[in-house]
């Protein structure tokens, strides 16, 4: 395994704390099957980072192909060494990555494009968001689906600290500030490995919090035919169940996570 810092592997800590690539790949496939009554083949993962999701997609079956785009060579190299290397030769042959800005229109046409873990929140203006959504629509095959995740709720309007204790690691997701005039915010991820010192701001994000109606309207303006929202169910303990279903109305809660799918 590659360790960017000899003593601490921030990508492994990130994966353990926030990523579920296997579940994401299955969820994407389920959405495509449900909306199109057909099987998707090619997935494009935007802002793919270490492209763990691309690798899980290629593992779903022998026809699946994945393309990952990221502007930063460091996480791409990490993914090649730590995730791609775990696949067999035939799976590896079906995963391709490009060091590229997602705003640049791609000539590769895919069945699905996803931008997960809120990465497109890095676009602060509607003009840029629209440019990105248009570029995605133009790169989709017939019946193509573009999916993003988003989150919000009253708790996101003020500084907060979310703490998660995991085996060997504590994860902190800190909202450092929020500007209600522009809906811009700064989130930082800190890690405290067991027995080690805290790694402050291992990842930092200057985001604009886009609401579901803003995302839906921008997708429609970008030419998507219709837009579906997948809302999380509630578990017995009142927390999110981790199961997302298509809904036209949501329920207010302190923090919610949802997926938005644009269909062409
Ligand atoms: C929060 S990470 C997301 C990683 C991965 N998608 C996940 O689910 O965890 C954001 C990634 O977006 C990349 N990125 C930021 N702006 C980009 C752009 N304009 N085009 C392509 N990648 C970009 C960064 O290099 C970083 O790897």
mmCIF file of C-alpha atoms and ligand atoms in Angstrom:
data_model
loop_
_atom_site.group_PDB
_atom_site.id
_atom_site.type_symbol
_atom_site.label_atom_id
_atom_site.label_comp_id
_atom_site.label_asym_id
_atom_site.label_seq_id
_atom_site.Cartn_x
_atom_site.Cartn_y
_atom_site.Cartn_z
ATOM 1 C CA UNK A 1 0.000 0.000 0.000
ATOM 2 C CA UNK A 2 1.164 3.512 -0.787
ATOM 3 C CA UNK A 3 1.419 5.860 2.177
ATOM 4 C CA UNK A 4 1.749 9.493 1.010
ATOM 5 C CA UNK A 5 2.991 10.436 4.482
ATOM 6 C CA UNK A 6 5.149 7.678 6.017
ATOM 7 C CA UNK A 7 3.223 7.731 9.274
ATOM 8 C CA UNK A 8 -0.296 8.466 8.073
ATOM 9 C CA UNK A 9 -2.297 7.508 4.974
ATOM 10 C CA UNK A 10 -4.947 10.214 4.534
ATOM 11 C CA UNK A 11 -6.602 8.479 1.564
ATOM 12 C CA UNK A 12 -7.043 5.245 3.525
ATOM 13 C CA UNK A 13 -8.485 7.236 6.455
ATOM 14 C CA UNK A 14 -10.832 9.071 4.064
ATOM 15 C CA UNK A 15 -11.971 5.796 2.505
ATOM 16 C CA UNK A 16 -12.662 4.266 5.922
ATOM 17 C CA UNK A 17 -14.561 7.346 7.112
ATOM 18 C CA UNK A 18 -16.725 8.483 4.207
ATOM 19 C CA UNK A 19 -16.605 6.159 1.209
ATOM 20 C CA UNK A 20 -18.840 3.180 0.323
ATOM 21 C CA UNK A 21 -17.844 2.514 -3.297
ATOM 22 C CA UNK A 22 -19.382 -0.964 -3.485
ATOM 23 C CA UNK A 23 -22.761 0.305 -2.281
ATOM 24 C CA UNK A 24 -22.499 3.355 -4.578
ATOM 25 C CA UNK A 25 -21.856 1.145 -7.627
ATOM 26 C CA UNK A 26 -24.860 -1.063 -6.788
ATOM 27 C CA UNK A 27 -27.079 1.954 -6.154
ATOM 28 C CA UNK A 28 -26.151 3.533 -9.508
ATOM 29 C CA UNK A 29 -26.901 0.284 -11.303
ATOM 30 C CA UNK A 30 -30.252 -0.009 -9.493
ATOM 31 C CA UNK A 31 -31.270 3.548 -10.445
ATOM 32 C CA UNK A 32 -30.436 2.930 -14.113
ATOM 33 C CA UNK A 33 -32.281 -0.399 -14.117
ATOM 34 C CA UNK A 34 -35.347 1.127 -12.462
ATOM 35 C CA UNK A 35 -35.536 4.197 -14.695
ATOM 36 C CA UNK A 36 -34.668 2.484 -17.993
ATOM 37 C CA UNK A 37 -35.553 -1.162 -17.470
ATOM 38 C CA UNK A 38 -32.124 -1.929 -18.958
ATOM 39 C CA UNK A 39 -28.574 -2.604 -17.857
ATOM 40 C CA UNK A 40 -25.964 0.208 -17.884
ATOM 41 C CA UNK A 41 -22.502 -0.518 -19.252
ATOM 42 C CA UNK A 42 -20.240 2.540 -18.991
ATOM 43 C CA UNK A 43 -20.015 4.729 -15.896
ATOM 44 C CA UNK A 44 -18.097 8.003 -15.748
ATOM 45 C CA UNK A 45 -17.055 8.968 -12.230
ATOM 46 C CA UNK A 46 -16.357 12.712 -12.060
ATOM 47 C CA UNK A 47 -14.077 14.152 -9.350
ATOM 48 C CA UNK A 48 -13.070 10.504 -8.994
ATOM 49 C CA UNK A 49 -10.089 11.050 -6.663
ATOM 50 C CA UNK A 50 -8.736 7.567 -5.939
ATOM 51 C CA UNK A 51 -11.421 6.120 -8.269
ATOM 52 C CA UNK A 52 -12.509 3.390 -5.874
ATOM 53 C CA UNK A 53 -16.015 3.576 -7.354
ATOM 54 C CA UNK A 54 -14.713 2.959 -10.912
ATOM 55 C CA UNK A 55 -12.958 -0.165 -9.623
ATOM 56 C CA UNK A 56 -16.107 -1.425 -7.887
ATOM 57 C CA UNK A 57 -18.149 -0.760 -11.036
ATOM 58 C CA UNK A 58 -15.763 -2.921 -13.103
ATOM 59 C CA UNK A 59 -16.236 -5.725 -10.563
ATOM 60 C CA UNK A 60 -20.039 -5.796 -10.969
ATOM 61 C CA UNK A 61 -19.913 -7.876 -14.165
ATOM 62 C CA UNK A 62 -17.725 -8.559 -17.212
ATOM 63 C CA UNK A 63 -19.396 -5.928 -19.393
ATOM 64 C CA UNK A 64 -19.033 -2.979 -17.041
ATOM 65 C CA UNK A 65 -16.564 -0.270 -18.022
ATOM 66 C CA UNK A 66 -15.609 2.805 -16.007
ATOM 67 C CA UNK A 67 -13.974 6.140 -16.770
ATOM 68 C CA UNK A 68 -12.686 8.350 -13.967
ATOM 69 C CA UNK A 69 -11.895 12.070 -14.271
ATOM 70 C CA UNK A 70 -9.922 14.090 -11.747
ATOM 71 C CA UNK A 71 -7.793 17.200 -12.000
ATOM 72 C CA UNK A 72 -5.245 16.065 -9.392
ATOM 73 C CA UNK A 73 -2.645 13.395 -10.277
ATOM 74 C CA UNK A 74 -1.950 12.487 -6.621
ATOM 75 C CA UNK A 75 -5.222 10.682 -5.761
ATOM 76 C CA UNK A 76 -5.260 9.113 -9.249
ATOM 77 C CA UNK A 77 -1.796 7.629 -8.638
ATOM 78 C CA UNK A 78 -2.911 6.418 -5.207
ATOM 79 C CA UNK A 79 -5.931 4.687 -6.769
ATOM 80 C CA UNK A 80 -3.762 2.981 -9.387
ATOM 81 C CA UNK A 81 -1.443 1.589 -6.749
ATOM 82 C CA UNK A 82 -3.999 0.678 -4.108
ATOM 83 C CA UNK A 83 -7.333 -0.092 -5.833
ATOM 84 C CA UNK A 84 -6.724 -0.810 -9.516
ATOM 85 C CA UNK A 85 -3.914 -3.182 -8.569
ATOM 86 C CA UNK A 86 -6.424 -5.288 -6.583
ATOM 87 C CA UNK A 87 -8.456 -6.061 -9.741
ATOM 88 C CA UNK A 88 -7.750 -8.941 -12.109
ATOM 89 C CA UNK A 89 -6.346 -8.157 -15.589
ATOM 90 C CA UNK A 90 -9.738 -8.199 -17.336
ATOM 91 C CA UNK A 91 -11.266 -5.885 -14.737
ATOM 92 C CA UNK A 92 -8.278 -3.531 -14.929
ATOM 93 C CA UNK A 93 -8.625 -3.342 -18.714
ATOM 94 C CA UNK A 94 -12.142 -1.946 -18.263
ATOM 95 C CA UNK A 95 -11.112 1.008 -16.057
ATOM 96 C CA UNK A 96 -9.576 4.165 -17.539
ATOM 97 C CA UNK A 97 -8.738 7.434 -15.828
ATOM 98 C CA UNK A 98 -7.899 10.864 -17.166
ATOM 99 C CA UNK A 99 -6.224 13.751 -15.367
ATOM 100 C CA UNK A 100 -8.742 16.304 -16.558
ATOM 101 C CA UNK A 101 -11.036 19.164 -15.562
ATOM 102 C CA UNK A 102 -14.646 17.941 -15.583
ATOM 103 C CA UNK A 103 -15.716 21.261 -17.129
ATOM 104 C CA UNK A 104 -13.994 20.301 -20.372
ATOM 105 C CA UNK A 105 -16.455 18.521 -22.630
ATOM 106 C CA UNK A 106 -15.518 14.867 -23.062
ATOM 107 C CA UNK A 107 -15.984 12.974 -26.318
ATOM 108 C CA UNK A 108 -16.395 9.688 -24.444
ATOM 109 C CA UNK A 109 -20.090 8.851 -24.245
ATOM 110 C CA UNK A 110 -21.292 6.936 -21.198
ATOM 111 C CA UNK A 111 -24.554 5.518 -19.812
ATOM 112 C CA UNK A 112 -24.136 7.180 -16.445
ATOM 113 C CA UNK A 113 -22.135 10.047 -14.988
ATOM 114 C CA UNK A 114 -21.892 10.548 -11.246
ATOM 115 C CA UNK A 115 -20.421 13.295 -9.088
ATOM 116 C CA UNK A 116 -20.480 11.984 -5.519
ATOM 117 C CA UNK A 117 -19.364 13.206 -2.138
ATOM 118 C CA UNK A 118 -20.652 16.671 -3.061
ATOM 119 C CA UNK A 119 -17.572 17.455 -5.167
ATOM 120 C CA UNK A 120 -19.428 19.742 -7.600
ATOM 121 C CA UNK A 121 -20.104 22.067 -4.620
ATOM 122 C CA UNK A 122 -16.684 23.486 -5.594
ATOM 123 C CA UNK A 123 -18.557 25.354 -8.367
ATOM 124 C CA UNK A 124 -19.830 28.536 -6.738
ATOM 125 C CA UNK A 125 -21.673 30.251 -9.567
ATOM 126 C CA UNK A 126 -24.804 29.066 -11.325
ATOM 127 C CA UNK A 127 -23.080 29.829 -14.636
ATOM 128 C CA UNK A 128 -20.312 27.317 -13.864
ATOM 129 C CA UNK A 129 -22.764 24.745 -12.490
ATOM 130 C CA UNK A 130 -24.809 25.054 -15.691
ATOM 131 C CA UNK A 131 -21.665 24.718 -17.831
ATOM 132 C CA UNK A 132 -20.769 21.523 -15.950
ATOM 133 C CA UNK A 133 -24.270 20.033 -16.190
ATOM 134 C CA UNK A 134 -24.413 20.835 -19.938
ATOM 135 C CA UNK A 135 -21.032 19.163 -20.488
ATOM 136 C CA UNK A 136 -22.371 16.078 -18.683
ATOM 137 C CA UNK A 137 -25.583 15.966 -20.688
ATOM 138 C CA UNK A 138 -23.624 16.181 -23.943
ATOM 139 C CA UNK A 139 -21.452 13.220 -22.890
ATOM 140 C CA UNK A 140 -24.304 10.845 -22.124
ATOM 141 C CA UNK A 141 -25.571 8.091 -24.387
ATOM 142 C CA UNK A 142 -29.306 7.822 -25.175
ATOM 143 C CA UNK A 143 -31.257 7.108 -21.915
ATOM 144 C CA UNK A 144 -28.202 8.341 -20.011
ATOM 145 C CA UNK A 145 -28.462 9.339 -16.363
ATOM 146 C CA UNK A 146 -26.453 11.953 -14.470
ATOM 147 C CA UNK A 147 -26.445 11.577 -10.680
ATOM 148 C CA UNK A 148 -25.195 13.867 -7.959
ATOM 149 C CA UNK A 149 -25.536 13.743 -4.208
ATOM 150 C CA UNK A 150 -26.333 16.756 -2.050
ATOM 151 C CA UNK A 151 -26.951 17.551 1.579
ATOM 152 C CA UNK A 152 -28.489 20.299 3.667
ATOM 153 C CA UNK A 153 -30.751 21.075 6.604
ATOM 154 C CA UNK A 154 -30.790 23.746 9.331
ATOM 155 C CA UNK A 155 -27.637 22.385 11.012
ATOM 156 C CA UNK A 156 -25.633 23.288 7.896
ATOM 157 C CA UNK A 157 -26.347 26.981 8.484
ATOM 158 C CA UNK A 158 -23.894 27.316 11.357
ATOM 159 C CA UNK A 159 -20.514 25.978 12.528
ATOM 160 C CA UNK A 160 -20.630 22.389 13.764
ATOM 161 C CA UNK A 161 -18.439 19.357 14.433
ATOM 162 C CA UNK A 162 -19.527 15.833 13.560
ATOM 163 C CA UNK A 163 -17.425 13.092 15.193
ATOM 164 C CA UNK A 164 -17.320 9.413 14.224
ATOM 165 C CA UNK A 165 -15.272 6.815 16.136
ATOM 166 C CA UNK A 166 -14.050 4.014 13.873
ATOM 167 C CA UNK A 167 -11.708 1.094 14.515
ATOM 168 C CA UNK A 168 -8.227 2.642 14.904
ATOM 169 C CA UNK A 169 -9.376 6.130 13.944
ATOM 170 C CA UNK A 170 -11.583 9.065 14.897
ATOM 171 C CA UNK A 171 -13.029 11.127 12.045
ATOM 172 C CA UNK A 172 -14.092 14.761 12.453
ATOM 173 C CA UNK A 173 -16.182 16.644 9.896
ATOM 174 C CA UNK A 174 -16.077 20.288 10.876
ATOM 175 C CA UNK A 175 -18.138 23.063 9.370
ATOM 176 C CA UNK A 176 -15.898 26.009 10.084
ATOM 177 C CA UNK A 177 -18.054 28.828 8.736
ATOM 178 C CA UNK A 178 -21.181 29.571 6.722
ATOM 179 C CA UNK A 179 -22.135 32.689 4.744
ATOM 180 C CA UNK A 180 -25.949 32.879 4.352
ATOM 181 C CA UNK A 181 -25.752 35.586 1.680
ATOM 182 C CA UNK A 182 -23.872 33.357 -0.770
ATOM 183 C CA UNK A 183 -24.568 29.924 0.782
ATOM 184 C CA UNK A 184 -20.816 29.352 0.825
ATOM 185 C CA UNK A 185 -19.150 27.339 3.534
ATOM 186 C CA UNK A 186 -15.860 25.796 4.614
ATOM 187 C CA UNK A 187 -15.769 22.148 5.706
ATOM 188 C CA UNK A 188 -12.649 20.401 6.965
ATOM 189 C CA UNK A 189 -11.911 16.766 7.677
ATOM 190 C CA UNK A 190 -9.583 15.986 10.578
ATOM 191 C CA UNK A 191 -8.362 12.526 11.615
ATOM 192 C CA UNK A 192 -7.024 11.260 14.910
ATOM 193 C CA UNK A 193 -5.403 7.839 14.488
ATOM 194 C CA UNK A 194 -5.473 5.735 17.667
ATOM 195 C CA UNK A 195 -2.317 6.501 19.644
ATOM 196 C CA UNK A 196 -1.248 9.165 17.103
ATOM 197 C CA UNK A 197 -1.526 12.938 16.871
ATOM 198 C CA UNK A 198 -4.494 14.652 15.267
ATOM 199 C CA UNK A 199 -4.165 15.455 11.520
ATOM 200 C CA UNK A 200 -5.983 18.786 11.262
ATOM 201 C CA UNK A 201 -7.450 19.730 7.876
ATOM 202 C CA UNK A 202 -6.337 16.576 6.056
ATOM 203 C CA UNK A 203 -8.980 17.666 3.522
ATOM 204 C CA UNK A 204 -10.588 21.108 3.239
ATOM 205 C CA UNK A 205 -13.511 22.136 1.057
ATOM 206 C CA UNK A 206 -14.727 25.620 0.117
ATOM 207 C CA UNK A 207 -18.186 24.795 -1.046
ATOM 208 C CA UNK A 208 -21.382 26.409 -2.145
ATOM 209 C CA UNK A 209 -24.334 24.508 -0.694
ATOM 210 C CA UNK A 210 -26.668 23.932 -3.646
ATOM 211 C CA UNK A 211 -30.313 23.239 -2.757
ATOM 212 C CA UNK A 212 -32.316 20.493 -4.452
ATOM 213 C CA UNK A 213 -34.558 23.009 -6.330
ATOM 214 C CA UNK A 214 -31.430 24.835 -7.598
ATOM 215 C CA UNK A 215 -29.882 21.562 -8.781
ATOM 216 C CA UNK A 216 -33.137 20.434 -10.406
ATOM 217 C CA UNK A 217 -33.679 23.772 -12.199
ATOM 218 C CA UNK A 218 -30.062 23.855 -13.411
ATOM 219 C CA UNK A 219 -30.330 20.278 -14.721
ATOM 220 C CA UNK A 220 -33.541 21.176 -16.575
ATOM 221 C CA UNK A 221 -31.850 24.300 -18.001
ATOM 222 C CA UNK A 222 -28.935 22.106 -19.105
ATOM 223 C CA UNK A 223 -31.375 20.073 -21.184
ATOM 224 C CA UNK A 224 -32.173 17.102 -18.967
ATOM 225 C CA UNK A 225 -35.662 15.832 -19.759
ATOM 226 C CA UNK A 226 -36.679 15.190 -16.196
ATOM 227 C CA UNK A 227 -35.140 15.124 -12.765
ATOM 228 C CA UNK A 228 -35.779 12.617 -9.960
ATOM 229 C CA UNK A 229 -34.920 12.968 -6.277
ATOM 230 C CA UNK A 230 -33.901 9.997 -4.114
ATOM 231 C CA UNK A 231 -34.656 10.664 -0.451
ATOM 232 C CA UNK A 232 -33.358 8.661 2.511
ATOM 233 C CA UNK A 233 -35.726 6.513 4.584
ATOM 234 C CA UNK A 234 -35.824 6.613 8.390
ATOM 235 C CA UNK A 235 -34.549 3.755 10.552
ATOM 236 C CA UNK A 236 -36.242 2.621 13.796
ATOM 237 C CA UNK A 237 -33.877 4.775 15.875
ATOM 238 C CA UNK A 238 -34.985 7.860 13.907
ATOM 239 C CA UNK A 239 -31.701 8.166 12.004
ATOM 240 C CA UNK A 240 -31.236 7.827 8.244
ATOM 241 C CA UNK A 241 -31.672 4.229 7.075
ATOM 242 C CA UNK A 242 -29.130 4.445 4.261
ATOM 243 C CA UNK A 243 -31.888 3.393 1.803
ATOM 244 C CA UNK A 244 -32.829 5.967 -0.822
ATOM 245 C CA UNK A 245 -36.055 5.888 -2.803
ATOM 246 C CA UNK A 246 -37.633 8.146 -5.384
ATOM 247 C CA UNK A 247 -39.775 10.836 -3.724
ATOM 248 C CA UNK A 248 -41.481 14.077 -4.670
ATOM 249 C CA UNK A 249 -41.735 15.346 -1.062
ATOM 250 C CA UNK A 250 -39.160 15.248 1.742
ATOM 251 C CA UNK A 251 -39.289 15.698 5.499
ATOM 252 C CA UNK A 252 -37.507 18.430 7.375
ATOM 253 C CA UNK A 253 -34.620 17.278 9.569
ATOM 254 C CA UNK A 254 -31.422 18.747 11.027
ATOM 255 C CA UNK A 255 -29.202 17.276 8.280
ATOM 256 C CA UNK A 256 -30.347 15.334 5.254
ATOM 257 C CA UNK A 257 -28.564 13.687 2.331
ATOM 258 C CA UNK A 258 -30.227 13.087 -1.046
ATOM 259 C CA UNK A 259 -29.417 12.079 -4.615
ATOM 260 C CA UNK A 260 -30.620 13.944 -7.688
ATOM 261 C CA UNK A 261 -30.782 12.166 -11.053
ATOM 262 C CA UNK A 262 -31.135 13.931 -14.405
ATOM 263 C CA UNK A 263 -32.388 11.852 -17.351
ATOM 264 C CA UNK A 264 -31.832 12.759 -20.983
HETATM 265 C C1 LIG B 1 -14.051 15.379 -2.278
HETATM 266 S S1 LIG B 1 -12.908 14.655 -3.432
HETATM 267 C C2 LIG B 1 -14.012 13.424 -4.029
HETATM 268 C C3 LIG B 1 -13.400 12.102 -4.213
HETATM 269 C C4 LIG B 1 -14.384 11.007 -4.621
HETATM 270 N N1 LIG B 1 -15.272 11.423 -5.683
HETATM 271 C C5 LIG B 1 -15.236 10.553 -3.452
HETATM 272 O O1 LIG B 1 -16.375 10.191 -3.655
HETATM 273 O O2 LIG B 1 -14.806 10.501 -2.339
HETATM 274 C C6 LIG B 1 -12.911 15.889 -4.690
HETATM 275 C C7 LIG B 1 -12.022 15.581 -5.878
HETATM 276 O O3 LIG B 1 -12.382 16.482 -6.931
HETATM 277 C C8 LIG B 1 -11.199 16.813 -7.653
HETATM 278 N N2 LIG B 1 -11.512 18.042 -8.435
HETATM 279 C C9 LIG B 1 -11.752 19.298 -7.970
HETATM 280 N N3 LIG B 1 -12.069 20.122 -8.985
HETATM 281 C C10 LIG B 1 -12.061 19.380 -10.123
HETATM 282 C C11 LIG B 1 -12.337 19.649 -11.488
HETATM 283 N N4 LIG B 1 -12.700 20.882 -11.912
HETATM 284 N N5 LIG B 1 -12.228 18.647 -12.383
HETATM 285 C C12 LIG B 1 -11.871 17.392 -11.990
HETATM 286 N N6 LIG B 1 -11.605 17.082 -10.697
HETATM 287 C C13 LIG B 1 -11.695 18.052 -9.781
HETATM 288 C C14 LIG B 1 -10.134 16.929 -6.596
HETATM 289 O O4 LIG B 1 -8.851 16.773 -7.141
HETATM 290 C C15 LIG B 1 -10.535 15.803 -5.631
HETATM 291 O O5 LIG B 1 -9.843 14.607 -5.926
#
